PDB file of C-alpha atoms in Angstrom:
ATOM      1  CA  MET I   1     -20.645   4.647 -18.913  1.00  0.00           C
ATOM      2  CA  THR I   2     -21.030   3.574 -15.398  1.00  0.00           C
ATOM      3  CA  ASP I   3     -22.081  -0.067 -14.769  1.00  0.00           C
ATOM      4  CA  SER I   4     -25.791   0.108 -12.796  1.00  0.00           C
ATOM      5  CA  SER I   5     -24.933  -3.080 -11.380  1.00  0.00           C
ATOM      6  CA  GLU I   6     -22.121  -1.912  -8.969  1.00  0.00           C
ATOM      7  CA  PRO I   7     -22.632  -0.069  -6.057  1.00  0.00           C
ATOM      8  CA  ARG I   8     -21.459   3.206  -5.795  1.00  0.00           C
ATOM      9  CA  PHE I   9     -20.906   3.301  -2.165  1.00  0.00           C
ATOM     10  CA  VAL I  10     -20.306   0.868   0.380  1.00  0.00           C
ATOM     11  CA  ASP I  11     -20.573   1.191   4.309  1.00  0.00           C
ATOM     12  CA  THR I  12     -17.779  -0.372   6.053  1.00  0.00           C
ATOM     13  CA  THR I  13     -15.038   0.757   9.197  1.00  0.00           C
ATOM     14  CA  LEU I  14     -11.334   0.996   9.475  1.00  0.00           C
ATOM     15  CA  ARG I  15      -8.971   1.020  12.186  1.00  0.00           C
ATOM     16  CA  TYR I  16      -7.028   4.485  12.711  1.00  0.00           C
ATOM     17  CA  PHE I  17      -4.792   5.394  15.519  1.00  0.00           C
ATOM     18  CA  THR I  18      -4.971   6.887  18.408  1.00  0.00           C
ATOM     19  CA  PRO I  19      -1.935   7.780  20.440  1.00  0.00           C
ATOM     20  CA  PRO I  20      -0.059   6.469  23.249  1.00  0.00           C
ATOM     21  CA  ALA I  21      -1.425   6.845  26.540  1.00  0.00           C
ATOM     22  CA  ASP I  22       1.853   8.366  27.757  1.00  0.00           C
ATOM     23  CA  GLY I  23       2.729  10.527  25.096  1.00  0.00           C
ATOM     24  CA  SER I  24       5.774   8.804  24.013  1.00  0.00           C
ATOM     25  CA  LYS I  25       6.692   8.594  20.072  1.00  0.00           C
ATOM     26  CA  PRO I  26       4.911   5.422  18.517  1.00  0.00           C
ATOM     27  CA  TRP I  27       6.087   2.399  17.914  1.00  0.00           C
ATOM     28  CA  THR I  28       5.022  -0.616  16.384  1.00  0.00           C
ATOM     29  CA  SER I  29       6.743  -4.261  16.084  1.00  0.00           C
ATOM     30  CA  THR I  30       6.799  -6.474  12.893  1.00  0.00           C
ATOM     31  CA  SER I  31       6.055  -9.222  15.648  1.00  0.00           C
ATOM     32  CA  VAL I  32       2.806 -10.320  16.483  1.00  0.00           C
ATOM     33  CA  ASP I  33       1.614 -11.020  20.408  1.00  0.00           C
ATOM     34  CA  PRO I  34       1.339 -15.121  20.254  1.00  0.00           C
ATOM     35  CA  ILE I  35      -1.877 -14.925  22.074  1.00  0.00           C
ATOM     36  CA  THR I  36      -3.830 -12.130  20.136  1.00  0.00           C
ATOM     37  CA  GLY I  37      -2.356 -12.355  16.905  1.00  0.00           C
ATOM     38  CA  GLU I  38      -2.244  -8.513  16.994  1.00  0.00           C
ATOM     39  CA  TRP I  39       1.154  -6.580  16.105  1.00  0.00           C
ATOM     40  CA  VAL I  40       3.238  -5.035  19.415  1.00  0.00           C
ATOM     41  CA  SER I  41       2.888  -1.432  19.685  1.00  0.00           C
ATOM     42  CA  ASN I  42       2.850   0.908  22.598  1.00  0.00           C
ATOM     43  CA  TRP I  43      -1.044   2.660  21.308  1.00  0.00           C
ATOM     44  CA  GLU I  44      -4.229   1.041  20.341  1.00  0.00           C
ATOM     45  CA  TYR I  45      -6.632   1.368  17.542  1.00  0.00           C
ATOM     46  CA  ALA I  46      -9.745   3.099  17.096  1.00  0.00           C
ATOM     47  CA  THR I  47     -12.397   2.134  14.843  1.00  0.00           C
ATOM     48  CA  GLN I  48     -14.379   4.408  12.722  1.00  0.00           C
ATOM     49  CA  ALA I  49     -17.257   3.957  10.623  1.00  0.00           C
ATOM     50  CA  ILE I  50     -16.542   5.337   6.810  1.00  0.00           C
ATOM     51  CA  ASN I  51     -17.748   5.374   3.491  1.00  0.00           C
ATOM     52  CA  VAL I  52     -15.423   4.095   0.395  1.00  0.00           C
ATOM     53  CA  GLU I  53     -16.480   5.028  -3.049  1.00  0.00           C
ATOM     54  CA  ASN I  54     -16.237   2.460  -5.674  1.00  0.00           C
ATOM     55  CA  LEU I  55     -14.728   3.716  -8.899  1.00  0.00           C
ATOM     56  CA  ARG I  56     -15.323   0.512 -11.194  1.00  0.00           C
ATOM     57  CA  GLY I  57     -16.486   2.370 -14.302  1.00  0.00           C
ATOM     58  CA  ARG I  58     -16.132   6.159 -12.915  1.00  0.00           C
ATOM     59  CA  ALA I  59     -14.028   8.555 -12.503  1.00  0.00           C
ATOM     60  CA  GLU I  60     -10.442   8.478 -12.931  1.00  0.00           C
ATOM     61  CA  VAL I  61      -7.813   8.985 -10.442  1.00  0.00           C
ATOM     62  CA  THR I  62      -3.556   9.603 -11.469  1.00  0.00           C
ATOM     63  CA  LEU I  63      -0.626   9.285  -9.321  1.00  0.00           C
ATOM     64  CA  ASP I  64      -0.148  12.924  -8.988  1.00  0.00           C
ATOM     65  CA  LYS I  65      -3.703  14.164  -8.872  1.00  0.00           C
ATOM     66  CA  ASN I  66      -4.472  11.841  -5.887  1.00  0.00           C
ATOM     67  CA  GLY I  67      -1.858   9.529  -5.107  1.00  0.00           C
ATOM     68  CA  PHE I  68      -2.769   6.344  -6.635  1.00  0.00           C
ATOM     69  CA  GLN I  69      -3.719   5.143 -10.151  1.00  0.00           C
ATOM     70  CA  PHE I  70      -5.555   1.960 -11.474  1.00  0.00           C
ATOM     71  CA  PHE I  71      -4.228  -0.059 -14.329  1.00  0.00           C
ATOM     72  CA  HIS I  72      -5.072  -3.064 -16.833  1.00  0.00           C
ATOM     73  CA  HIS I  73      -2.011  -4.749 -17.607  1.00  0.00           C
ATOM     74  CA  PRO I  74      -1.696  -8.626 -17.245  1.00  0.00           C
ATOM     75  CA  ALA I  75       1.198 -10.213 -15.970  1.00  0.00           C
ATOM     76  CA  LYS I  76       3.257 -12.530 -17.813  1.00  0.00           C
ATOM     77  CA  HIS I  77       4.480 -14.017 -14.958  1.00  0.00           C
ATOM     78  CA  THR I  78       1.190 -15.648 -12.928  1.00  0.00           C
ATOM     79  CA  SER I  79       2.413 -18.635 -11.273  1.00  0.00           C
ATOM     80  CA  PHE I  80       4.143 -16.399  -7.640  1.00  0.00           C
ATOM     81  CA  ALA I  81       5.448 -19.759  -6.584  1.00  0.00           C
ATOM     82  CA  ASN I  82       8.433 -18.767  -5.015  1.00  0.00           C
ATOM     83  CA  ASP I  83      11.031 -15.497  -4.569  1.00  0.00           C
ATOM     84  CA  GLU I  84      13.234 -16.816  -6.955  1.00  0.00           C
ATOM     85  CA  GLU I  85      10.592 -16.940  -9.232  1.00  0.00           C
ATOM     86  CA  ILE I  86       9.474 -13.779  -8.806  1.00  0.00           C
ATOM     87  CA  LEU I  87      12.862 -12.052  -9.007  1.00  0.00           C
ATOM     88  CA  ARG I  88      14.023 -13.404 -12.015  1.00  0.00           C
ATOM     89  CA  GLU I  89      10.112 -12.948 -13.996  1.00  0.00           C
ATOM     90  CA  TYR I  90       7.899 -10.633 -12.151  1.00  0.00           C
ATOM     91  CA  TYR I  91      10.718  -8.072 -11.223  1.00  0.00           C
ATOM     92  CA  PRO I  92      11.619  -7.249 -14.512  1.00  0.00           C
ATOM     93  CA  GLU I  93       8.274  -6.732 -15.874  1.00  0.00           C
ATOM     94  CA  SER I  94       7.142  -5.049 -13.361  1.00  0.00           C
ATOM     95  CA  ILE I  95       9.890  -2.340 -13.778  1.00  0.00           C
ATOM     96  CA  GLU I  96       9.206  -1.812 -17.098  1.00  0.00           C
ATOM     97  CA  LEU I  97       5.522  -1.390 -16.132  1.00  0.00           C
ATOM     98  CA  ILE I  98       6.317   1.164 -13.651  1.00  0.00           C
ATOM     99  CA  LYS I  99       8.659   3.024 -16.009  1.00  0.00           C
ATOM    100  CA  GLN I 100       5.871   2.760 -18.725  1.00  0.00           C
ATOM    101  CA  LEU I 101       2.872   4.286 -16.525  1.00  0.00           C
ATOM    102  CA  THR I 102       5.239   7.076 -14.754  1.00  0.00           C
ATOM    103  CA  GLY I 103       7.723   8.225 -17.289  1.00  0.00           C
ATOM    104  CA  ALA I 104      10.663   7.500 -14.974  1.00  0.00           C
ATOM    105  CA  SER I 105      13.974   7.123 -15.759  1.00  0.00           C
ATOM    106  CA  ARG I 106      15.082   4.319 -13.303  1.00  0.00           C
ATOM    107  CA  VAL I 107      12.998   2.140 -11.065  1.00  0.00           C
ATOM    108  CA  VAL I 108      14.808   0.112  -8.189  1.00  0.00           C
ATOM    109  CA  LEU I 109      12.289  -2.350  -6.669  1.00  0.00           C
ATOM    110  CA  PHE I 110      13.906  -3.055  -2.890  1.00  0.00           C
ATOM    111  CA  ASP I 111      11.153  -5.271  -1.859  1.00  0.00           C
ATOM    112  CA  HIS I 112       7.798  -7.504  -2.101  1.00  0.00           C
ATOM    113  CA  THR I 113       4.878  -9.101  -0.218  1.00  0.00           C
ATOM    114  CA  ILE I 114       2.638 -11.566  -1.142  1.00  0.00           C
ATOM    115  CA  ARG I 115      -0.292 -11.827   1.502  1.00  0.00           C
ATOM    116  CA  ARG I 116      -2.670 -14.265   1.716  1.00  0.00           C
ATOM    117  CA  ARG I 117      -6.188 -13.892   4.384  1.00  0.00           C
ATOM    118  CA  ARG I 118      -6.355 -17.036   6.397  1.00  0.00           C
ATOM    119  CA  PRO I 119      -8.735 -16.908   9.393  1.00  0.00           C
ATOM    120  CA  GLY I 120      -7.089 -18.240  12.573  1.00  0.00           C
ATOM    121  CA  VAL I 121      -3.467 -17.602  11.068  1.00  0.00           C
ATOM    122  CA  PHE I 122      -1.340 -14.888  12.716  1.00  0.00           C
ATOM    123  CA  ASP I 123       0.641 -12.262  10.407  1.00  0.00           C
ATOM    124  CA  THR I 124       4.595 -14.018  10.487  1.00  0.00           C
ATOM    125  CA  PRO I 125       7.019 -13.309   7.454  1.00  0.00           C
ATOM    126  CA  GLN I 126       6.121 -16.557   6.062  1.00  0.00           C
ATOM    127  CA  THR I 127       2.145 -16.434   6.333  1.00  0.00           C
ATOM    128  CA  ARG I 128       1.304 -12.373   5.354  1.00  0.00           C
ATOM    129  CA  GLN I 129      -2.253 -11.186   5.946  1.00  0.00           C
ATOM    130  CA  PRO I 130      -3.680  -8.039   4.174  1.00  0.00           C
ATOM    131  CA  VAL I 131      -3.239  -4.958   6.836  1.00  0.00           C
ATOM    132  CA  PRO I 132      -6.707  -3.683   8.297  1.00  0.00           C
ATOM    133  CA  ALA I 133      -5.709  -1.041   9.480  1.00  0.00           C
ATOM    134  CA  VAL I 134      -4.812   2.839   7.774  1.00  0.00           C
ATOM    135  CA  HIS I 135      -1.204   3.450   7.619  1.00  0.00           C
ATOM    136  CA  VAL I 136       1.490   5.045   5.145  1.00  0.00           C
ATOM    137  CA  ASP I 137       4.556   3.102   4.153  1.00  0.00           C
ATOM    138  CA  GLN I 138       7.096   5.442   4.580  1.00  0.00           C
ATOM    139  CA  THR I 139       8.025   9.106   6.138  1.00  0.00           C
ATOM    140  CA  THR I 140      10.300  11.369   4.440  1.00  0.00           C
ATOM    141  CA  ALA I 141      12.920  10.196   6.900  1.00  0.00           C
ATOM    142  CA  SER I 142      12.900   6.683   6.179  1.00  0.00           C
ATOM    143  CA  ALA I 143      12.548   7.412   2.089  1.00  0.00           C
ATOM    144  CA  VAL I 144      15.603   8.946   2.225  1.00  0.00           C
ATOM    145  CA  ALA I 145      16.733   6.293   4.121  1.00  0.00           C
ATOM    146  CA  ARG I 146      15.679   3.899   1.614  1.00  0.00           C
ATOM    147  CA  VAL I 147      17.906   5.316  -0.944  1.00  0.00           C
ATOM    148  CA  LYS I 148      20.508   5.150   0.593  1.00  0.00           C
ATOM    149  CA  ARG I 149      20.039   1.731   2.099  1.00  0.00           C
ATOM    150  CA  HIS I 150      19.821   0.242  -1.757  1.00  0.00           C
ATOM    151  CA  LEU I 151      21.358   2.334  -4.053  1.00  0.00           C
ATOM    152  CA  PRO I 152      25.594   2.773  -4.851  1.00  0.00           C
ATOM    153  CA  PRO I 153      26.726   5.464  -2.236  1.00  0.00           C
ATOM    154  CA  ASP I 154      28.167   7.003  -5.573  1.00  0.00           C
ATOM    155  CA  ASP I 155      24.639   7.474  -6.854  1.00  0.00           C
ATOM    156  CA  VAL I 156      23.272   8.746  -3.428  1.00  0.00           C
ATOM    157  CA  GLU I 157      23.592  12.246  -3.325  1.00  0.00           C
ATOM    158  CA  GLY I 158      22.828  12.606  -7.430  1.00  0.00           C
ATOM    159  CA  LEU I 159      19.421  10.869  -6.911  1.00  0.00           C
ATOM    160  CA  LEU I 160      18.370  12.838  -3.661  1.00  0.00           C
ATOM    161  CA  GLN I 161      18.888  16.243  -5.507  1.00  0.00           C
ATOM    162  CA  ARG I 162      16.425  14.973  -8.263  1.00  0.00           C
ATOM    163  CA  ARG I 163      12.516  14.261  -7.731  1.00  0.00           C
ATOM    164  CA  PHE I 164      12.316  10.731  -6.569  1.00  0.00           C
ATOM    165  CA  GLN I 165       9.399   8.880  -5.299  1.00  0.00           C
ATOM    166  CA  ILE I 166       8.453   4.945  -3.853  1.00  0.00           C
ATOM    167  CA  ILE I 167       5.798   3.172  -5.210  1.00  0.00           C
ATOM    168  CA  ASN I 168       3.778   0.084  -4.241  1.00  0.00           C
ATOM    169  CA  LEU I 169       2.920  -2.020  -7.371  1.00  0.00           C
ATOM    170  CA  TRP I 170      -0.314  -4.107  -6.331  1.00  0.00           C
ATOM    171  CA  ARG I 171      -2.194  -6.695  -7.721  1.00  0.00           C
ATOM    172  CA  PRO I 172      -4.507  -9.491  -7.020  1.00  0.00           C
ATOM    173  CA  ILE I 173      -3.194 -12.846  -7.589  1.00  0.00           C
ATOM    174  CA  HIS I 174      -4.340 -16.241  -8.563  1.00  0.00           C
ATOM    175  CA  TYR I 175      -8.556 -14.918  -7.912  1.00  0.00           C
ATOM    176  CA  THR I 176     -10.646 -11.878  -7.991  1.00  0.00           C
ATOM    177  CA  ALA I 177      -9.969  -9.509  -5.175  1.00  0.00           C
ATOM    178  CA  HIS I 178     -13.506  -9.560  -3.649  1.00  0.00           C
ATOM    179  CA  ASP I 179     -12.481 -10.287  -0.270  1.00  0.00           C
ATOM    180  CA  TRP I 180     -10.506  -7.886   1.866  1.00  0.00           C
ATOM    181  CA  PRO I 181      -9.786  -5.623  -0.748  1.00  0.00           C
ATOM    182  CA  LEU I 182      -7.580  -2.105  -0.915  1.00  0.00           C
ATOM    183  CA  ALA I 183      -8.935   1.074   0.140  1.00  0.00           C
ATOM    184  CA  LEU I 184      -7.057   3.938  -0.487  1.00  0.00           C
ATOM    185  CA  CYS I 185      -7.476   7.752   0.568  1.00  0.00           C
ATOM    186  CA  ASP I 186      -7.148  10.570  -1.697  1.00  0.00           C
ATOM    187  CA  CYS I 187      -4.093  12.446  -1.006  1.00  0.00           C
ATOM    188  CA  ASN I 188      -6.062  15.944  -1.323  1.00  0.00           C
ATOM    189  CA  SER I 189      -8.384  15.219   1.658  1.00  0.00           C
ATOM    190  CA  VAL I 190      -5.612  14.378   4.048  1.00  0.00           C
ATOM    191  CA  ASP I 191      -3.942  17.196   6.078  1.00  0.00           C
ATOM    192  CA  ARG I 192      -0.272  15.719   6.437  1.00  0.00           C
ATOM    193  CA  SER I 193       0.369  18.221   9.464  1.00  0.00           C
ATOM    194  CA  ARG I 194      -2.558  16.991  11.336  1.00  0.00           C
ATOM    195  CA  ASP I 195      -3.412  13.223  10.227  1.00  0.00           C
ATOM    196  CA  LEU I 196      -0.367  12.026  10.254  1.00  0.00           C
ATOM    197  CA  VAL I 197       1.897  10.456  12.988  1.00  0.00           C
ATOM    198  CA  PRO I 198       5.609   9.153  12.382  1.00  0.00           C
ATOM    199  CA  GLN I 199       5.675   5.961  14.168  1.00  0.00           C
ATOM    200  CA  THR I 200       9.077   3.379  14.851  1.00  0.00           C
ATOM    201  CA  LEU I 201       8.729   0.158  12.920  1.00  0.00           C
ATOM    202  CA  LYS I 202      11.059  -2.292  15.061  1.00  0.00           C
ATOM    203  CA  PHE I 203      12.293  -4.865  12.641  1.00  0.00           C
ATOM    204  CA  PRO I 204      14.399  -7.619  14.276  1.00  0.00           C
ATOM    205  CA  ASP I 205      18.038  -6.193  13.381  1.00  0.00           C
ATOM    206  CA  ARG I 206      17.037  -2.582  12.868  1.00  0.00           C
ATOM    207  CA  ASP I 207      14.480   0.481  13.142  1.00  0.00           C
ATOM    208  CA  GLY I 208      12.604   1.830  10.073  1.00  0.00           C
ATOM    209  CA  GLU I 209       9.777   4.426  10.057  1.00  0.00           C
ATOM    210  CA  THR I 210       5.842   4.825   8.722  1.00  0.00           C
ATOM    211  CA  TYR I 211       2.938   6.952   9.490  1.00  0.00           C
ATOM    212  CA  ALA I 212       0.500   6.461  11.345  1.00  0.00           C
ATOM    213  CA  VAL I 213      -2.859   7.916  10.590  1.00  0.00           C
ATOM    214  CA  VAL I 214      -5.759  10.009  12.786  1.00  0.00           C
ATOM    215  CA  TRP I 215      -9.179   9.808  12.039  1.00  0.00           C
ATOM    216  CA  ASN I 216     -10.174  12.461   9.854  1.00  0.00           C
ATOM    217  CA  GLU I 217     -13.830  13.264   8.658  1.00  0.00           C
ATOM    218  CA  SER I 218     -12.867  15.052   5.445  1.00  0.00           C
ATOM    219  CA  HIS I 219     -10.926  11.838   4.295  1.00  0.00           C
ATOM    220  CA  ARG I 220     -12.340  10.327   0.967  1.00  0.00           C
ATOM    221  CA  TRP I 221     -11.904   6.530   1.006  1.00  0.00           C
ATOM    222  CA  LYS I 222     -11.873   4.531  -2.746  1.00  0.00           C
ATOM    223  CA  TYR I 223     -11.539   1.482  -4.314  1.00  0.00           C
ATOM    224  CA  MET I 224     -11.807  -0.599  -7.289  1.00  0.00           C
ATOM    225  CA  ARG I 225     -14.545  -3.872  -6.499  1.00  0.00           C
ATOM    226  CA  GLY I 226     -13.797  -6.906  -7.940  1.00  0.00           C
ATOM    227  CA  MET I 227     -10.076  -6.460  -8.899  1.00  0.00           C
ATOM    228  CA  THR I 228      -8.811  -8.777 -11.331  1.00  0.00           C
ATOM    229  CA  PRO I 229      -5.665 -10.157 -11.552  1.00  0.00           C
ATOM    230  CA  GLU I 230      -5.204  -8.574 -14.888  1.00  0.00           C
ATOM    231  CA  GLU I 231      -5.778  -5.194 -12.772  1.00  0.00           C
ATOM    232  CA  GLY I 232      -3.685  -3.883 -10.468  1.00  0.00           C
ATOM    233  CA  VAL I 233      -2.840   0.056  -8.481  1.00  0.00           C
ATOM    234  CA  LEU I 234       0.127   1.857  -8.064  1.00  0.00           C
ATOM    235  CA  PHE I 235       0.031   4.164  -5.382  1.00  0.00           C
ATOM    236  CA  LYS I 236       2.660   6.508  -3.681  1.00  0.00           C
ATOM    237  CA  CYS I 237       4.382   5.599  -0.417  1.00  0.00           C
ATOM    238  CA  PHE I 238       6.482   8.845  -0.722  1.00  0.00           C
ATOM    239  CA  ASP I 239       7.031  11.775  -3.425  1.00  0.00           C
ATOM    240  CA  SER I 240       9.977  14.695  -2.833  1.00  0.00           C
ATOM    241  CA  ILE I 241       8.209  17.138  -4.603  1.00  0.00           C
ATOM    242  CA  GLN I 242       6.040  18.180  -1.442  1.00  0.00           C
ATOM    243  CA  ASP I 243       5.300  21.815  -2.901  1.00  0.00           C
ATOM    244  CA  GLY I 244       1.544  21.074  -3.373  1.00  0.00           C
ATOM    245  CA  SER I 245       1.232  20.881  -6.696  1.00  0.00           C
ATOM    246  CA  VAL I 246       1.563  16.606  -6.388  1.00  0.00           C
ATOM    247  CA  ALA I 247       0.168  14.057  -4.517  1.00  0.00           C
ATOM    248  CA  VAL I 248       2.660  12.927  -1.942  1.00  0.00           C
ATOM    249  CA  LEU I 249       1.332   9.953  -0.593  1.00  0.00           C
ATOM    250  CA  THR I 250      -1.361   7.237  -0.092  1.00  0.00           C
ATOM    251  CA  ALA I 251      -2.847   6.406   3.420  1.00  0.00           C
ATOM    252  CA  HIS I 252      -4.550   2.833   2.785  1.00  0.00           C
ATOM    253  CA  SER I 253      -5.908  -0.127   4.478  1.00  0.00           C
ATOM    254  CA  ALA I 254      -7.346  -3.563   3.709  1.00  0.00           C
ATOM    255  CA  PHE I 255     -11.273  -3.371   4.490  1.00  0.00           C
ATOM    256  CA  GLU I 256     -13.804  -5.746   4.838  1.00  0.00           C
ATOM    257  CA  ASP I 257     -16.200  -4.866   1.692  1.00  0.00           C
ATOM    258  CA  PRO I 258     -19.815  -5.679   2.621  1.00  0.00           C
ATOM    259  CA  THR I 259     -20.651  -6.575  -1.019  1.00  0.00           C
ATOM    260  CA  THR I 260     -18.397  -9.563  -0.928  1.00  0.00           C
ATOM    261  CA  PRO I 261     -20.009 -12.560  -2.472  1.00  0.00           C
ATOM    262  CA  PRO I 262     -20.539 -15.558  -0.031  1.00  0.00           C
ATOM    263  CA  ASP I 263     -18.198 -17.507  -2.189  1.00  0.00           C
ATOM    264  CA  ALA I 264     -15.298 -15.530  -2.914  1.00  0.00           C
ATOM    265  CA  GLU I 265     -12.211 -17.024  -2.932  1.00  0.00           C
ATOM    266  CA  LYS I 266     -10.047 -15.755   0.588  1.00  0.00           C
ATOM    267  CA  ARG I 267      -7.747 -12.855  -0.991  1.00  0.00           C
ATOM    268  CA  GLU I 268      -4.431 -13.275  -2.386  1.00  0.00           C
ATOM    269  CA  SER I 269      -2.245 -10.190  -3.525  1.00  0.00           C
ATOM    270  CA  ILE I 270       1.436  -9.311  -4.342  1.00  0.00           C
ATOM    271  CA  GLU I 271       2.820  -5.948  -3.842  1.00  0.00           C
ATOM    272  CA  LEU I 272       6.087  -4.320  -4.770  1.00  0.00           C
ATOM    273  CA  ARG I 273       7.644  -1.203  -3.331  1.00  0.00           C
ATOM    274  CA  ALA I 274       9.937   0.462  -5.795  1.00  0.00           C
ATOM    275  CA  LEU I 275      11.904   3.369  -5.536  1.00  0.00           C
ATOM    276  CA  VAL I 276      11.713   5.761  -8.442  1.00  0.00           C
ATOM    277  CA  PHE I 277      13.800   8.368 -10.322  1.00  0.00           C
ATOM    278  CA  TYR I 278      13.410  10.787 -12.689  1.00  0.00           C
ATOM    279  CA  ASP I 279      15.654  12.517 -15.025  1.00  0.00           C
TER     280      ASP I 279
END
């Protein structure tokens, strides 16, 4: 049964990739311009008007069918006060939740990020903001590199021969996420040969790789309006099965929801990224 008080669709804008004018490989730094607050990169964004479907009380989506899956599962750890507590308390329960929802045999969490929207505050490692740009966290090359980076060397060869995924577990913390929620693009609407552009992600000590995303009018965007801290979403950053039988990845972006109540708290959320393995 649907909730008639919920809007079925909302109109907004998202920022997509436009290629560097000189034809070079795109790159983005994890540092920001001290004047503009924008990430330093060799390419620019193109803003597109888009329509986002609200799935609150509506059709189900799943990880393998669409690339993402919503859940209701209150966390035992709710303070999110510091990294030590998160590692000690939130990581173990999140590993068990991912196993429960996916059927995976082994889950290794390799990082987490708390995001708090603070207008006028620049994005830094200590003040991470929601990301208002369409992207995918991993390419195939960087997904394999993550396995090699975070797993014991003796395990790597065997793990890479079996199915593995990188999955992001995202949930609001402290407040309902009306403000700048997360939009997710149905993997079935993405042309992976055309829409995804590998870009170098420059860390202070190394280079990673993510996908920037080119606008395609076929993209179908979804979200769950007003997600609470008792709710969350799993979405794929990568799946080693790429024969067309399952969704491989999820382009995503924070966006300005025009139905946000004027008194809504600024968005706070936590995301964990997990290496997920199957027997």
